Amino acid sequence: QVQLVESGGGLVQPGGSLRLSCAASGITVRLNGMGWYRQSPGKERELVATIVGGGTINYAEAVKGRFSISRGNPRGDAKNTVYLQMNGLNAEDTAVYYCKTSIYGRDVWGQGTQVTVSS
């Protein structure tokens, strides 16, 4: 069974940084497409960043230059972890952040982690 568990969210001041983690089980992260999404109150869930098995990365325009998606060291303890480094955070980044993958055409989501940017 595939499971995704996000962590690393919290309260941060504008301009600050956070690193989110998505720990995956039941899949090999370096072979699967992985994505980070977010949802703010009253808004639809939106894509933040994706990384596919071959390593190609895409970012939403709103986060380009500020956010960075990466995979853990394939030979280390974090080999099945995907990260989202978020720098230069602002109030518009406040949302619940979700990790997602797809297995045999079925989307699998984590439970989400709250990120709040406020002074």
C-alpha positions as semicolon CSV with decimal commas, in nm:
position;residue;x (nm);y (nm);z (nm)
1;Q;0,000;0,000;0,000
2;V;0,130;0,340;-0,098
3;Q;0,139;0,603;0,175
4;L;0,263;0,961;0,177
5;V;0,329;1,153;0,497
6;E;0,407;1,524;0,489
7;S;0,585;1,716;0,761
8;G;0,768;2,043;0,815
9;G;0,487;2,292;0,803
10;G;0,439;2,568;1,056
11;L;0,417;2,939;1,120
12;V;0,681;3,156;0,956
13;Q;0,726;3,530;0,913
14;P;0,715;3,692;0,570
15;G;1,047;3,647;0,396
16;G;1,124;3,333;0,592
17;S;1,192;2,978;0,483
18;L;1,058;2,630;0,547
19;R;1,144;2,288;0,418
20;L;0,863;2,041;0,374
21;S;0,922;1,667;0,361
22;C;0,712;1,394;0,203
23;A;0,803;1,046;0,324
24;A;0,678;0,779;0,085
25;S;0,627;0,410;0,148
26;G;0,522;0,143;-0,097
27;I;0,690;0,313;-0,391
28;T;1,037;0,408;-0,506
29;V;1,040;0,786;-0,523
30;R;1,315;0,811;-0,784
31;L;1,107;0,600;-1,022
32;N;0,774;0,776;-0,970
33;G;0,648;1,119;-1,052
34;M;0,596;1,318;-0,733
35;G;0,429;1,651;-0,680
36;W;0,360;1,917;-0,423
37;Y;0,024;2,091;-0,429
38;R;-0,140;2,345;-0,203
39;Q;-0,486;2,461;-0,112
40;S;-0,583;2,787;0,050
41;P;-0,924;2,847;0,212
42;G;-1,186;2,910;-0,053
43;K;-0,954;2,819;-0,337
44;E;-0,901;2,511;-0,546
45;R;-0,602;2,288;-0,490
46;E;-0,318;2,401;-0,716
47;L;0,007;2,255;-0,837
48;V;0,323;2,391;-0,679
49;A;0,602;2,173;-0,817
50;T;0,655;1,833;-0,974
51;I;0,950;1,603;-1,033
52;V;0,919;1,303;-1,262
53;G;1,113;0,980;-1,258
54;G;1,369;1,108;-1,508
55;G;1,430;1,413;-1,294
56;T;1,249;1,678;-1,498
57;I;1,113;1,948;-1,270
58;N;0,830;2,195;-1,317
59;Y;0,718;2,483;-1,098
60;A;0,411;2,699;-1,084
61;E;0,485;3,053;-1,197
62;A;0,400;3,188;-0,852
63;V;0,684;2,997;-0,687
64;K;0,956;2,997;-0,952
65;G;1,284;3,121;-0,813
66;R;1,166;3,080;-0,454
67;F;1,074;2,713;-0,414
68;S;1,282;2,408;-0,494
69;I;1,168;2,045;-0,517
70;S;1,417;1,764;-0,469
71;R;1,450;1,398;-0,380
72;G;1,648;1,252;-0,095
73;N;1,984;1,085;-0,149
74;P;1,902;0,757;-0,326
75;R;2,164;0,579;-0,118
76;G;2,073;0,732;0,212
77;D;1,804;0,701;0,474
78;A;1,594;0,963;0,295
79;K;1,590;0,783;-0,039
80;N;1,212;0,772;-0,041
81;T;1,161;1,133;0,061
82;V;1,071;1,432;-0,151
83;Y;1,144;1,782;-0,025
84;L;1,006;2,124;-0,097
85;Q;1,240;2,403;0,005
86;M;1,046;2,726;0,030
87;N;1,227;3,060;0,051
88;G;1,102;3,415;0,042
89;L;0,763;3,314;0,177
90;N;0,477;3,560;0,168
91;A;0,117;3,564;0,285
92;E;-0,005;3,426;-0,046
93;D;0,188;3,106;0,024
94;T;-0,031;3,032;0,326
95;A;-0,202;2,701;0,253
96;V;-0,219;2,334;0,332
97;Y;0,055;2,166;0,131
98;Y;0,000;1,817;-0,003
99;C;0,227;1,557;-0,156
100;K;0,094;1,346;-0,441
101;T;0,192;1,056;-0,660
102;S;0,008;0,836;-0,908
103;I;0,009;0,458;-0,913
104;Y;-0,153;0,269;-1,201
105;G;-0,356;0,576;-1,285
106;R;-0,477;0,635;-0,931
107;D;-0,377;0,949;-0,740
108;V;-0,243;0,902;-0,390
109;W;-0,237;1,203;-0,156
110;G;-0,081;1,268;0,178
111;Q;-0,275;1,420;0,466
112;G;-0,124;1,764;0,416
113;T;0,080;2,001;0,630
114;Q;-0,023;2,357;0,716
115;V;0,201;2,646;0,622
116;T;0,109;2,986;0,762
117;V;0,300;3,298;0,669
118;S;0,225;3,582;0,905
119;S;0,396;3,847;1,112
